[in-house]
Amino acid sequence: MSQMPRQAALPTCPSCAEPLDAGDRYCGACGYDLSVVPRRPDDHPTLAMNGTTAPAAPAAPAAPEALAAWATPAAPPTGGVRFDRPAEPEEYPLQAPDPRVAAEAGAVKVCVACRAGRVDDDGYCENCGHAQPRERDHMELESGPVAAVSDRGLRHHRNEDSFSLGHATLPDGSPALVAIVCDGVSSATRPDDASMAAARAAGDALLAALPQGAHPQAAMHEAIVAAANAVNALAAEPATAREHTPHQNSPACTLVGTVVTQGLLVVGWVGDSRAYWVPADRATPPARLTEDDSWAAQMVAAGLMSEAEAYADERAHAITGWLGADAYELEPHTASFKPDRPGVVVVCTDGLWNYAEAAEEMAEVVTPDAAVRPLHCAQVLVGHALDGGGHDNVTVAVVPFPAPPQGAGNA
């Protein structure tokens, strides 16, 4: 995460460079919210798998051979999981970094508002009381040919989304890409913990099952069950003093994920996070691959309202399916497709699709080189949501689908 510049004597606004007074929350000249670090795509380093930083996007588009190399992988390392680079030992090497990891021993965090006060363990300045930006406010990750970006948005005080990425080698030696995106339910307790637990559990389950020969669609079903169990387990944990809200619902989140293999595209979901198919040549129409578990979707399915009428209603985004201890009977949705041409799968929360709801609208925002520059595409998509108002957390994963093998038929 980038940090605001420090000045020993007179701090200045990172937006307009006008002088600030100690304790200011907003810049008196331009109104800039000093609790928000810059979160435009070009202002953030990529969070690599081992926690190091790298440029946010390459200077020029990657060569088409990058995807072809993925389609013919070298012999996988032990365990079936393939990494871009040697990963340092950590608990979840292919996942968004845990914001609760302690700072390096001896490091002292200084307030981004007053530039003088020490930040306590709860994330507040001991001098001016200002809440500090969290590491989870903006996250970016690449894992082989798949990438994801998650941002807090412009209206929420924290990011309650999470994601998990990975790639594995199937028993026949062919590769598989995995992406999971989860959206915490804001009306529930600890939605940020719920989304992180679900993303980790589902990602881990897929990366364990696929190299063992499980069919991708069956593996996706079991991964959603594993995610539900992980979220359910949070309800049994004692509430922290910071979030002691006995009248709230149990921790809950939505989930959408995809597994891409040579010639097969599998999606799975619970809730209203979505997956879209965008063909590379744009000669055929794009498509939405999931159906929302929401009030609006139920009204449309029942023929009681048109889609435009349903989504204009204030109840439109009330979800009817989620992961959590107080959810109704768990009904994981899965579907498989066999596209006849290359393209990309866009897996996202409603923080993005609210600004590009129809498949055609989403395809217009997806960059033409998304298959070879997925991180850049994810940054552009998040930027589109922020430019549209950023009313919600926004998370998107971009997963290339390679050209199917010669002679492959459609399902």
Coordinates of N, CA, C and O in Angstrom, one line a residue, residues 41-42 44-48 52-59 85 140 142 375-376 379:
P41 N -5.9 3.0 -10.1 CA -5.1 1.8 -10.5 C -3.6 2.1 -10.6 O -2.8 1.2 -10.2
D42 N -3.2 3.2 -11.1 CA -1.7 3.5 -11.3 C -1.0 3.8 -10.1 O 0.2 4.0 -10.0
H44 N -1.0 2.2 -7.2 CA -0.8 1.1 -6.3 C 0.1 0.0 -6.8 O 0.0 -0.4 -8.0
P45 N 1.0 -0.5 -6.0 CA 1.9 -1.6 -6.4 C 1.1 -2.9 -6.4 O 0.1 -3.0 -5.7
T46 N 1.6 -3.8 -7.2 CA 1.0 -5.2 -7.2 C 1.4 -5.9 -5.9 O 2.6 -5.8 -5.5
L47 N 0.5 -6.6 -5.3 CA 0.9 -7.4 -4.1 C 1.2 -8.8 -4.6 O 0.4 -9.5 -5.0
A48 N 2.5 -9.1 -4.7 CA 3.0 -10.4 -5.2 C 2.7 -11.5 -4.2 O 2.3 -11.2 -3.1
T52 N 6.1 -9.2 -1.8 CA 7.0 -8.2 -2.3 C 6.2 -7.3 -3.3 O 5.0 -7.7 -3.7
T53 N 6.7 -6.2 -3.8 CA 6.0 -5.3 -4.7 C 6.6 -5.4 -6.0 O 7.8 -5.6 -6.2
A54 N 5.8 -5.1 -7.0 CA 6.2 -5.1 -8.4 C 5.4 -4.1 -9.1 O 4.4 -3.6 -8.6
P55 N 5.8 -3.6 -10.3 CA 5.0 -2.6 -11.0 C 3.6 -3.0 -11.2 O 3.3 -4.2 -11.4
A56 N 2.7 -2.1 -11.2 CA 1.3 -2.4 -11.3 C 0.9 -3.0 -12.7 O 0.0 -3.8 -12.8
A57 N 1.6 -2.6 -13.7 CA 1.3 -3.2 -15.0 C 2.5 -3.1 -15.9 O 3.3 -2.2 -15.7
P58 N 2.7 -4.0 -16.8 CA 3.9 -3.9 -17.7 C 3.9 -2.7 -18.6 O 2.8 -2.2 -18.9
A59 N 5.0 -2.3 -19.0 CA 5.1 -1.1 -19.9 C 4.4 -1.3 -21.2 O 3.9 -0.4 -21.8
R85 N 6.7 -18.1 -9.5 CA 8.1 -17.9 -9.0 C 8.2 -18.6 -7.7 O 7.2 -19.0 -7.1
E140 N -4.1 -6.2 -4.9 CA -3.9 -6.7 -6.3 C -3.0 -8.0 -6.2 O -2.1 -8.0 -5.4
E142 N -1.4 -11.3 -8.8 CA -1.3 -12.1 -10.0 C -0.8 -13.5 -9.7 O 0.0 -13.7 -8.8
L375 N -4.1 -8.5 -15.2 CA -4.0 -7.5 -14.1 C -4.4 -6.1 -14.5 O -5.2 -5.4 -13.9
H376 N -3.9 -5.7 -15.7 CA -4.3 -4.4 -16.2 C -5.8 -4.3 -16.5 O -6.4 -3.3 -16.1
Q379 N -7.6 -3.9 -13.2 CA -7.4 -2.5 -12.7 C -8.3 -1.6 -13.5 O -8.9 -0.7 -12.9

